[in-house]
Short mmCIF file of C-alpha atoms and ligand atoms in Angstrom, two decimals:
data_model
loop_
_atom_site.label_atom_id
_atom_site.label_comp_id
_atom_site.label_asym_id
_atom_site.label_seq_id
_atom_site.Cartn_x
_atom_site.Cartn_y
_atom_site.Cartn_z
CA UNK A 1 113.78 168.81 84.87
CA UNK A 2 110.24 169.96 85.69
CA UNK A 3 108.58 167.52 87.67
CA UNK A 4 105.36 167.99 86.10
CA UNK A 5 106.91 167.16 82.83
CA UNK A 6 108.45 163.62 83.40
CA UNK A 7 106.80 160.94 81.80
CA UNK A 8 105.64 162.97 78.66
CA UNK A 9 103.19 164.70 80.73
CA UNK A 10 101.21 168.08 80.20
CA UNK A 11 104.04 167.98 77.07
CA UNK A 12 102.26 168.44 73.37
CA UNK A 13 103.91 165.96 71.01
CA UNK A 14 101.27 165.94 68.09
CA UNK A 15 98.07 167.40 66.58
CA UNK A 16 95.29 165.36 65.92
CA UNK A 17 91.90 165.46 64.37
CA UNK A 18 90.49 162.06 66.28
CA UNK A 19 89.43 162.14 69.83
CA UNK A 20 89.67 165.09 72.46
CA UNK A 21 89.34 164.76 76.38
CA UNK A 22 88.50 166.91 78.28
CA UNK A 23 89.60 165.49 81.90
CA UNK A 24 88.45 168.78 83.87
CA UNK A 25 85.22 168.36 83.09
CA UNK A 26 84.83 164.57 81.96
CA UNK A 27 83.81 164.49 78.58
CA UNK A 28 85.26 162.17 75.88
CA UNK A 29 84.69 163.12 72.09
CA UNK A 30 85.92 160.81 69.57
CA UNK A 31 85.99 163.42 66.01
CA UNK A 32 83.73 165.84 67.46
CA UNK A 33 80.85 163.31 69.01
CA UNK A 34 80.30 163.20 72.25
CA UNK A 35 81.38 159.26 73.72
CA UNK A 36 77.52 159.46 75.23
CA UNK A 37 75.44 160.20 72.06
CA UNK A 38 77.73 157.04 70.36
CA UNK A 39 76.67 155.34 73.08
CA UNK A 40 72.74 156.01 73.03
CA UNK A 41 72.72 156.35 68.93
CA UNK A 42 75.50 154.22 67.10
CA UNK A 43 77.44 150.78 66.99
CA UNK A 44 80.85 149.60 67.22
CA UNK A 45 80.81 149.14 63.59
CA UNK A 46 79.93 152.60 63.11
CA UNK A 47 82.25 153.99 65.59
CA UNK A 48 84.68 152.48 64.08
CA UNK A 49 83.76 153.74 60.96
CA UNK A 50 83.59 157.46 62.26
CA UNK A 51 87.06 156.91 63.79
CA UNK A 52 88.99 155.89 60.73
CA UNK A 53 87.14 158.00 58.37
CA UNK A 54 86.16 161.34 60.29
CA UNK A 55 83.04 160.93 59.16
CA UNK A 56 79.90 159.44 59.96
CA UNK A 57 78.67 156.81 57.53
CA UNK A 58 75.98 157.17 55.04
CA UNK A 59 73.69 153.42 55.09
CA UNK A 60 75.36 152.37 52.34
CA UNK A 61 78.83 153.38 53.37
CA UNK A 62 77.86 151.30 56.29
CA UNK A 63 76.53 148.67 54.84
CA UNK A 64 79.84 148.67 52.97
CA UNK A 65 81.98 148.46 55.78
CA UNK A 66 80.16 146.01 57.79
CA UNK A 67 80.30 143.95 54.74
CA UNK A 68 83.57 144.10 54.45
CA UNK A 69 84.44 143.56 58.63
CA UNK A 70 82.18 140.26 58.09
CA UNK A 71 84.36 138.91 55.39
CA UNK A 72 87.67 139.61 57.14
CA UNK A 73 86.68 137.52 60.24
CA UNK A 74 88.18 134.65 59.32
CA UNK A 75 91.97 133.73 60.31
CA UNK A 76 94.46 131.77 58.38
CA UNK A 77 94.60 128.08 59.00
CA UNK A 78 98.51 127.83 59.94
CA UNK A 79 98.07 130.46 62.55
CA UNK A 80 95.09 128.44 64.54
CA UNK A 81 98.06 125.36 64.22
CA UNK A 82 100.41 127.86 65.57
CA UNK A 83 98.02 128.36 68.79
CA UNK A 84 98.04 124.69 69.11
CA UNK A 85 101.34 124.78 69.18
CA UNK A 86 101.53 126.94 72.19
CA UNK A 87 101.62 126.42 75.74
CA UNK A 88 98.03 126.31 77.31
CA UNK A 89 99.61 128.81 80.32
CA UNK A 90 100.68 131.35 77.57
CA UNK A 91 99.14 135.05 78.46
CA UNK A 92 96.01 135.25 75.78
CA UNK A 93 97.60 139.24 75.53
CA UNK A 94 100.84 137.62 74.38
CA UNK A 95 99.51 135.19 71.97
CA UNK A 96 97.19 138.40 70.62
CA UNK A 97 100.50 140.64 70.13
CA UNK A 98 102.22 137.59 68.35
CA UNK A 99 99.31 136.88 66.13
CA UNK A 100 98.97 140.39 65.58
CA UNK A 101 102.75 140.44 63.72
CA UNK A 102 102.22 137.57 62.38
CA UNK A 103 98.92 138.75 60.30
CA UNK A 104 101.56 140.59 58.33
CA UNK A 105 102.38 137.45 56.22
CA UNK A 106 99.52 137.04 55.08
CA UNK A 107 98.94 140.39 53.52
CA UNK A 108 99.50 139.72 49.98
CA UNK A 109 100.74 143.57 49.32
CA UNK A 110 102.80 143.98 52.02
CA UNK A 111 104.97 146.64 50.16
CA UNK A 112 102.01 149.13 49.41
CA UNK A 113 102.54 151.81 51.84
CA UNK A 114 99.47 153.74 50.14
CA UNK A 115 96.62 155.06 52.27
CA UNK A 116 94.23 152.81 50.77
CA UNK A 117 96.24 149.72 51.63
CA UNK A 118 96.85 151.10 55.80
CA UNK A 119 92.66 151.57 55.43
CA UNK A 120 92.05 147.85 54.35
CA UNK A 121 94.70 146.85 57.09
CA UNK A 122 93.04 148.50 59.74
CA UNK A 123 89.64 146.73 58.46
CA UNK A 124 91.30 143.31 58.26
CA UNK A 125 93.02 144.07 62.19
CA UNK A 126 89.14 145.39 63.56
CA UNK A 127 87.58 142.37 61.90
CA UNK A 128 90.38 139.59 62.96
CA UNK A 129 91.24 140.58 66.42
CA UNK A 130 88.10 139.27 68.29
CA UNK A 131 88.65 136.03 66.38
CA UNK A 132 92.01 135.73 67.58
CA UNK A 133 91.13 136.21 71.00
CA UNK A 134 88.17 133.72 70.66
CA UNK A 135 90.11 130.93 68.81
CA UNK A 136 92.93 131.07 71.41
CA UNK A 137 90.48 131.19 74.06
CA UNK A 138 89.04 127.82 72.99
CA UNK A 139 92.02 126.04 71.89
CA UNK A 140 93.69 126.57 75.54
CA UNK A 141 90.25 125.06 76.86
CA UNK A 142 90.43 122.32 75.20
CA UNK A 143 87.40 123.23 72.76
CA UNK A 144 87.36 123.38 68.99
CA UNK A 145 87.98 126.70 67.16
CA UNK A 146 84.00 128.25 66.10
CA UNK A 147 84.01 129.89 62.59
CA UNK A 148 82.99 133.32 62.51
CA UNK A 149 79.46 134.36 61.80
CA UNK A 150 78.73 135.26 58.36
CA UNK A 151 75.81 137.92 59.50
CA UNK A 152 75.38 139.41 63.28
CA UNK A 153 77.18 142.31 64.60
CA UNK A 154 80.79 142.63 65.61
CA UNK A 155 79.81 142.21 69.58
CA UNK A 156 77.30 139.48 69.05
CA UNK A 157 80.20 137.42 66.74
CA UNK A 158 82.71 138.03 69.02
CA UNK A 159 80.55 136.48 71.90
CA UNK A 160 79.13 133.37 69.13
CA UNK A 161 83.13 132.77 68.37
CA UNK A 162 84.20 132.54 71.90
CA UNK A 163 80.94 130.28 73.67
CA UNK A 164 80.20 128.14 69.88
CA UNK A 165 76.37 129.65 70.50
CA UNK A 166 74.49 133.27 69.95
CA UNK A 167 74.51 135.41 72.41
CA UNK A 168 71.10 137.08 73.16
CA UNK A 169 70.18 140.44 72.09
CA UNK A 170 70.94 142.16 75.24
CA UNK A 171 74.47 140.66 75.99
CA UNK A 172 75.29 141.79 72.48
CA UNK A 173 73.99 144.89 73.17
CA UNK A 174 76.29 144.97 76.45
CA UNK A 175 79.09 143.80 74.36
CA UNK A 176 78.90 146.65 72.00
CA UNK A 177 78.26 149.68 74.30
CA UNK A 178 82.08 148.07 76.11
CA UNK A 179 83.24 148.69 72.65
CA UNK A 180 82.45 151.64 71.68
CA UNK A 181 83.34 152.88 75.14
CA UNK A 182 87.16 151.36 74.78
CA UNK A 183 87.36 152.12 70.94
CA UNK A 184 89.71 155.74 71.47
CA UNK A 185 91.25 157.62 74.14
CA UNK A 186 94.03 159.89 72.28
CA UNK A 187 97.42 159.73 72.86
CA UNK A 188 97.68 156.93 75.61
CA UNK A 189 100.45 154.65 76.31
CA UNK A 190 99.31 152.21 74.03
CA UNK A 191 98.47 154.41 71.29
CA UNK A 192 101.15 156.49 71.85
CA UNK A 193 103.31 153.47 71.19
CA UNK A 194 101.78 152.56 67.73
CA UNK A 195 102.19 156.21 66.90
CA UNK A 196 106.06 156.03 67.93
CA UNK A 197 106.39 152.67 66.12
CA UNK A 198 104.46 154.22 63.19
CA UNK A 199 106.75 157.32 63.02
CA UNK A 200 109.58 155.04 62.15
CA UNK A 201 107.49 154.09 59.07
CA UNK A 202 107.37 150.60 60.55
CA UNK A 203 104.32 148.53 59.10
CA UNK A 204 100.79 148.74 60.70
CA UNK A 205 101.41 145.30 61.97
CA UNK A 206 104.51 146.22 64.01
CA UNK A 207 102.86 149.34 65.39
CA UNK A 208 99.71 147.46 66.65
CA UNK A 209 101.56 144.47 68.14
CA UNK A 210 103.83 146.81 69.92
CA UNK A 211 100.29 148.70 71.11
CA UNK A 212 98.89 145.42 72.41
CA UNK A 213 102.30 145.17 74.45
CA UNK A 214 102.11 148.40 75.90
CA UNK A 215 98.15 147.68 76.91
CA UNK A 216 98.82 144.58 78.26
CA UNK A 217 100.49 146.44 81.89
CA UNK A 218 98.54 146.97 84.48
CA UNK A 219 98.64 150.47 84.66
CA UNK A 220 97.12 150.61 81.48
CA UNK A 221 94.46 148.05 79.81
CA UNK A 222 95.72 145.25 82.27
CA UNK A 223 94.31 147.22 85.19
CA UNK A 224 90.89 145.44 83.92
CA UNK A 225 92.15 142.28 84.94
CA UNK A 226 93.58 143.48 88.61
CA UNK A 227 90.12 145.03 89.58
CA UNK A 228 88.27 141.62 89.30
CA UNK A 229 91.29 139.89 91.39
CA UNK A 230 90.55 142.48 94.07
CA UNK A 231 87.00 142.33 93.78
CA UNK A 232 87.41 138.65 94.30
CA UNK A 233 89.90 138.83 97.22
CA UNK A 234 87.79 141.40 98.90
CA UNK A 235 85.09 139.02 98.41
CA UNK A 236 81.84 140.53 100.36
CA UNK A 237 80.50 144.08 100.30
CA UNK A 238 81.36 143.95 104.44
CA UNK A 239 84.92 143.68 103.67
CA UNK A 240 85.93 146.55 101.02
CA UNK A 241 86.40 149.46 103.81
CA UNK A 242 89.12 147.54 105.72
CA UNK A 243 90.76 146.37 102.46
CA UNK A 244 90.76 149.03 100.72
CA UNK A 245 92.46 151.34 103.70
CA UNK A 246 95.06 148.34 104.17
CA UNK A 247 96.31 148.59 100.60
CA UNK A 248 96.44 151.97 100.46
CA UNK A 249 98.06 153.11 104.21
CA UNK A 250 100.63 150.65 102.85
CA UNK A 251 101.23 152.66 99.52
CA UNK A 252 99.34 150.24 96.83
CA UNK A 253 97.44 151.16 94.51
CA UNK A 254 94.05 150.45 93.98
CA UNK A 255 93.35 149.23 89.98
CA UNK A 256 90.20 150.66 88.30
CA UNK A 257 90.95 154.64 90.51
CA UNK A 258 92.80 157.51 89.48
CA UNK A 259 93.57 158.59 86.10
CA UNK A 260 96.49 160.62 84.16
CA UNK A 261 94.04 163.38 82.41
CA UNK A 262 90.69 163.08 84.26
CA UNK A 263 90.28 165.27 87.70
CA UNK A 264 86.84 163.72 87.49
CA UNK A 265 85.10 160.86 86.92
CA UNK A 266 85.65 159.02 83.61
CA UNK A 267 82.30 159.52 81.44
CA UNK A 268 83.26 155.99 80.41
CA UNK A 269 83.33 154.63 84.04
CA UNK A 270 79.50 156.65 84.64
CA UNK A 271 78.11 154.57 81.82
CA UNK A 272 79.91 151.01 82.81
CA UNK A 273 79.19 151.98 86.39
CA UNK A 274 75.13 151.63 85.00
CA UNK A 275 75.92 148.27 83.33
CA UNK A 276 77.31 146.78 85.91
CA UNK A 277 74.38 147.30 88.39
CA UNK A 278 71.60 146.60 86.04
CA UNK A 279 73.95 143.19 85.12
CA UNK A 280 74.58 142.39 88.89
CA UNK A 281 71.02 142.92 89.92
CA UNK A 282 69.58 140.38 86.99
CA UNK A 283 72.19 138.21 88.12
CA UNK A 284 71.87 138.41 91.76
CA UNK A 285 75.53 138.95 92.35
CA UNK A 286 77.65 141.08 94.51
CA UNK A 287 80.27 142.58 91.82
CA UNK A 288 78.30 145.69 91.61
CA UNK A 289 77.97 146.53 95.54
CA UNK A 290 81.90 145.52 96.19
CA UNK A 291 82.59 147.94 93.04
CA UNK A 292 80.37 150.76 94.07
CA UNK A 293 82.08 150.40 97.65
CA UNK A 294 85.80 150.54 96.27
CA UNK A 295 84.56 153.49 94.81
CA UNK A 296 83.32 155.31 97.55
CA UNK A 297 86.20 154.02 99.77
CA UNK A 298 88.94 154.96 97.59
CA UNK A 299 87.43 158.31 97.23
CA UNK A 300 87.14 158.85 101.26
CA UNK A 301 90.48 157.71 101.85
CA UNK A 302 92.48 159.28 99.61
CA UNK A 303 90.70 162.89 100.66
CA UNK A 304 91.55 162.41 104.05
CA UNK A 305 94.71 161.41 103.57
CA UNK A 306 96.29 163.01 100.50
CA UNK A 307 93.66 166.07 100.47
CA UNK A 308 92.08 164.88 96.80
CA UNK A 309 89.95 162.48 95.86
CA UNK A 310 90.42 160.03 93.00
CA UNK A 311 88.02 159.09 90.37
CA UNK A 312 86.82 155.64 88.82
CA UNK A 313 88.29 155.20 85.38
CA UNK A 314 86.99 152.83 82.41
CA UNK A 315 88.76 149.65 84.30
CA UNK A 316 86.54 149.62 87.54
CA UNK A 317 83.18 148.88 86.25
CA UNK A 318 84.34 147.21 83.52
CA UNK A 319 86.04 144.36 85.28
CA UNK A 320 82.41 143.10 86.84
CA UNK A 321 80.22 143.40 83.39
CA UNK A 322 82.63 140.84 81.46
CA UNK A 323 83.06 138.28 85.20
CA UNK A 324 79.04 138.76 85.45
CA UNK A 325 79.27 137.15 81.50
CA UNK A 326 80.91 134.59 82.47
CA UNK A 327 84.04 135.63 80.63
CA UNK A 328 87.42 134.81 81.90
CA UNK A 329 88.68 137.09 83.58
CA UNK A 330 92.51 137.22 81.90
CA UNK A 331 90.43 138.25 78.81
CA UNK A 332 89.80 141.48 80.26
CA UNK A 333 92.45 143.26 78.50
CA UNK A 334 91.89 141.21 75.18
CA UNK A 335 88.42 143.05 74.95
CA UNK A 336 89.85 146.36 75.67
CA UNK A 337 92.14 145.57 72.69
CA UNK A 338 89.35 143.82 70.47
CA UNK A 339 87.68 147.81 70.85
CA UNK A 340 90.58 150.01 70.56
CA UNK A 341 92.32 148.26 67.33
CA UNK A 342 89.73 151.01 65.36
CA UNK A 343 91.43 153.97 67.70
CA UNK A 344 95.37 152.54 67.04
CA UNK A 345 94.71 151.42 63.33
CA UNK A 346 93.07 155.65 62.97
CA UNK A 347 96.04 156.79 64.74
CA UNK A 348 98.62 154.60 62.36
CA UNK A 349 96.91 156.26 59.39
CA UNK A 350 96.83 159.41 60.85
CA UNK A 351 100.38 159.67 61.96
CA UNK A 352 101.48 158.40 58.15
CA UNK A 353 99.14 160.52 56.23
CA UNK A 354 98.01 163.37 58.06
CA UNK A 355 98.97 166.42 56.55
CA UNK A 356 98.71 168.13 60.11
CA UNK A 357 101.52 170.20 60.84
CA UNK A 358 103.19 170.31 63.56
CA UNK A 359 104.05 166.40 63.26
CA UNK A 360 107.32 165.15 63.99
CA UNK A 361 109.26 162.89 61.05
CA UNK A 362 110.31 160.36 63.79
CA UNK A 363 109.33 160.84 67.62
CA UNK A 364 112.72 160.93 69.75
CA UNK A 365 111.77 162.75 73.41
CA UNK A 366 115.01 163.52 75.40
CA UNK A 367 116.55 162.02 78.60
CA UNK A 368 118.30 163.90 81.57
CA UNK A 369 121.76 161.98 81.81
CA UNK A 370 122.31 161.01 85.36
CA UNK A 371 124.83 158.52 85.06
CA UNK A 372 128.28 157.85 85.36
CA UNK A 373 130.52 161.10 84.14
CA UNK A 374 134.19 161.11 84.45
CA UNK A 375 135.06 164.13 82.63
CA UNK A 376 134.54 165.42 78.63
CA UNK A 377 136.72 162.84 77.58
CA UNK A 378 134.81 159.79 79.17
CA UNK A 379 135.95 156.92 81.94
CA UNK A 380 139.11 155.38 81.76
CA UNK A 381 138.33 151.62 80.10
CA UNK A 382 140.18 149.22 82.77
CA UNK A 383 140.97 145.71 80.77
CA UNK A 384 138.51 142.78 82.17
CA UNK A 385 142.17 140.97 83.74
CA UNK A 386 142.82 143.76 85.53
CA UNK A 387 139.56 144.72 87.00
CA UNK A 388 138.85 144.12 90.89
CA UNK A 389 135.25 143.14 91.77
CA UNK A 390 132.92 146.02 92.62
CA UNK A 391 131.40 146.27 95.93
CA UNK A 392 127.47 147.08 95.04
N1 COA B 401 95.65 154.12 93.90
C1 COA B 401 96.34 154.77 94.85
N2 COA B 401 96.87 155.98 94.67
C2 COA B 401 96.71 156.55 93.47
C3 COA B 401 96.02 155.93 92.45
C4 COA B 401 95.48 154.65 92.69
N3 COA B 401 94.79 154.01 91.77
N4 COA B 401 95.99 156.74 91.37
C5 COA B 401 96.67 157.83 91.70
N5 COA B 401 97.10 157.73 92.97
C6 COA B 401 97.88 158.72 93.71
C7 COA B 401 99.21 158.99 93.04
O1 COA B 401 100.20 158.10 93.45
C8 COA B 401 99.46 160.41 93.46
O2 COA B 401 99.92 160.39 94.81
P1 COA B 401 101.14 161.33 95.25
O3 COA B 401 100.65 162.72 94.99
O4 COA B 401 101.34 161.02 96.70
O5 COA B 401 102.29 160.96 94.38
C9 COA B 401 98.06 161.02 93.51
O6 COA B 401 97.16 159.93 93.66
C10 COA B 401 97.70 161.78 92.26
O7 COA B 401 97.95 160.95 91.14
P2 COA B 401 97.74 161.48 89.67
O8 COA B 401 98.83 162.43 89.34
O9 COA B 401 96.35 161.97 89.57
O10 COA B 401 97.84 160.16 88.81
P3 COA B 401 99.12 159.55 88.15
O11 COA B 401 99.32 160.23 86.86
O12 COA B 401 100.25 159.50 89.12
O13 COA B 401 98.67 158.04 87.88
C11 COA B 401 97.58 156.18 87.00
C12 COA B 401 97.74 157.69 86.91
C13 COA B 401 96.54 155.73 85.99
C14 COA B 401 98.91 155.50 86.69
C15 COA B 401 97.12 155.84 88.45
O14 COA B 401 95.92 156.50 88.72
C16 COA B 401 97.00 154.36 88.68
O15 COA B 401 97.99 153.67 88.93
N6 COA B 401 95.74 153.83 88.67
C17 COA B 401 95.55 152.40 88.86
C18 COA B 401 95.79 151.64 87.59
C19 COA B 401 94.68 151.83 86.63
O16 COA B 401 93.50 151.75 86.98
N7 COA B 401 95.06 152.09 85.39
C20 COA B 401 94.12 152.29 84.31
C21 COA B 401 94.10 153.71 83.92
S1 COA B 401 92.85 153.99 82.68
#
């Protein structure tokens, strides 16, 4: 097999309309928009909108839409009992997934498999996500579950639902440039694994829980999470150097660095990199040097050493915005999923509806056999009384 190949990589599986990368030259354009004029002009809301529509919104179609995201916060009563019900230790990325399936009761037309119906599911997942992660968030803490907003924006309910008060205008603002940043990224592990699930004409539900799964490792969205434990273990700006050499002339890894399609830096982790210091410095807090030095360490290191650099991805900066917050830090990954529910729920539609050829009917990559071969006519089955124990 061709080493380059393993893992799915540098292999073309799909075409699709929604987001291109360019990792040569880092640039990240979700349906022909640069990720940086999103970022200066738009909103999640709008994002989202552009994502699972191709189009950007006229006022009223986004009026519309945030209309209907407001009225979808809520979450049925018997699945905030069902958190109760849960262990207070249980992984907030686990209860998401589980919640996730379970939304599918409660979709009253379960058996329309029209566009129109995957369109209102995607709304209802964008809209019911954050509150998810917010009630559980509360209910593990001992605190009562806060009812959605019935105006503000997407960021600034998410933050209301999981604190019970408003955040202010900038920490919405904060919020919302995350999202947008984390809303697509093409055919990722996560995404790649609603499309898979998708392709088997599972529901949306199925495909989305299984994408919160595959986000919820740490070489993917759960990297978020491992940067602030190392920025906390390193602890003081004095100390990165040392640490970050240790972990990596012992052959770890350091989360928030390196990338599968960039050669460059992220144009996600540029803009987070600029939050994070402006957020550190009104806070008076280190997260941004230690960050900036993991960075520059990493980089250093791995030139010497391996002969090429690696970059800062979306996880690095990321980490020290939400702990500067005051967020906890295991709902990292939850926020990463609360933004890229519009990129899955565009992908679910696109891999049912899109007319794009090529397309496969059902995904099935194949496997280079390296086990056990006795022959064309297989091993000889030896009954269970009659078998000696085998010496691993
Ligand atoms: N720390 C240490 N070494 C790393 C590294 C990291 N974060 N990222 C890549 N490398 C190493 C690889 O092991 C490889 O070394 P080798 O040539 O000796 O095998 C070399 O750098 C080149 O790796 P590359 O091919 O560019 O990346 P990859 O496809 O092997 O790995 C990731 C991509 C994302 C899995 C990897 O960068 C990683 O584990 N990063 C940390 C987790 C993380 O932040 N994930 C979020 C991604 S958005």
């Amino acid at each position: 097999m061709d080493a380059r190949n393993i893992g799915l990589r540098n292999i073309e599986v799909a075409d699709t309309k929604i987001c291109s990368i360019d990792g040569e030259n880092g640039k990240l354009i979700y349906r022909g928009f640069d990720i940086l004029d999103l970022v200066n002009h738009s909103t999640f809301e709008e994002t989202s909108y552009l994502l699972l529509f191709g189009e950007l919104p006229s006022p009223e179609q986004l009026a519309d839409f945030g209309r209907r995201l407001r009225e979808a916060r809520g979450i049925p009563e018997p699945m905030i009992k069902n958190m109760k019900n849960r262990p207070k230790r249980a992984q907030p990325m686990d209860v998401l997934q589980s919640c996730v399936a379970e939304l599918a009761d409660y979709d009253l037309n379960i058996d329309d498999f029209s566009k129109e119906a995957h369109t209102r599911r995607a709304i209802t997942l964008i809209a019911k996500i954050p509150s998810i992660v917010a009630a559980w968030n509360r209910i593990r803490t001992g605190q009562h579950v806060v009812d959605p907003m019935e105006e503000g924006s997407h960021a600034a309910n998410f933050l209301y639902m999981l604190r019970g008060v408003e955040p202010s205008a900038e920490e919405a603002k904060v919020m919302d440039i995350c999202f947008i940043l984390h809303a697509e990224h093409s055919f990722n592990a996560s995404t790649f694994a609603a499309r898979e699930i998708s392709s088997t004409r599972a529901s949306m539900y199925a495909a989305i829980s299984g994408a919160v799964g595959a986000l919820s490792g740490e070489l993917h969205g759960g990297a978020n999470v491992q940067v602030m434990k190392m920025l906390l273990e390193i602890g003081d700006p004095a100390n990165v150097e040392k640490w970050v050499a240790g972990r990596l002339s012992s052959g770890g890894r350091i989360m928030g660095m390196g990338h599968a399609v960039y050669r460059t830096t992220d144009p996600r982790a540029d803009i987070l990199s600029r939050l994070s210091k402006a957020i550190s410095k009104e806070k008076n807090n280190k997260w941004f040097e230690i960050t900036e030095r993991v960075e520059k360490a990493t980089k250093k290191w791995m030139l010497e050493h391996k002969g090429q650099a690696i970059y800062p991805n979306v996880d690095l900066y990321s980490a020290s915005i939400y702990y500067s917050m005051g967020i906890p830090m295991d709902l990292n990954t939850p926020i990463f999923a609360i933004s890229r529910i519009s990129g899955w729920a565009s992908h679910v539609i696109e891999e049912k509806f899109a007319e794009a050829a090529p397309k496969p009917a059902l995904y099935r990559p194949k496997a280079v056999y390296i086990g056990r071969y006795c022959g064309p006519m297989g091993c000889e089955y030896v009954p269970l009384s009659e078998r000696k124990q085998q010496v691993a």
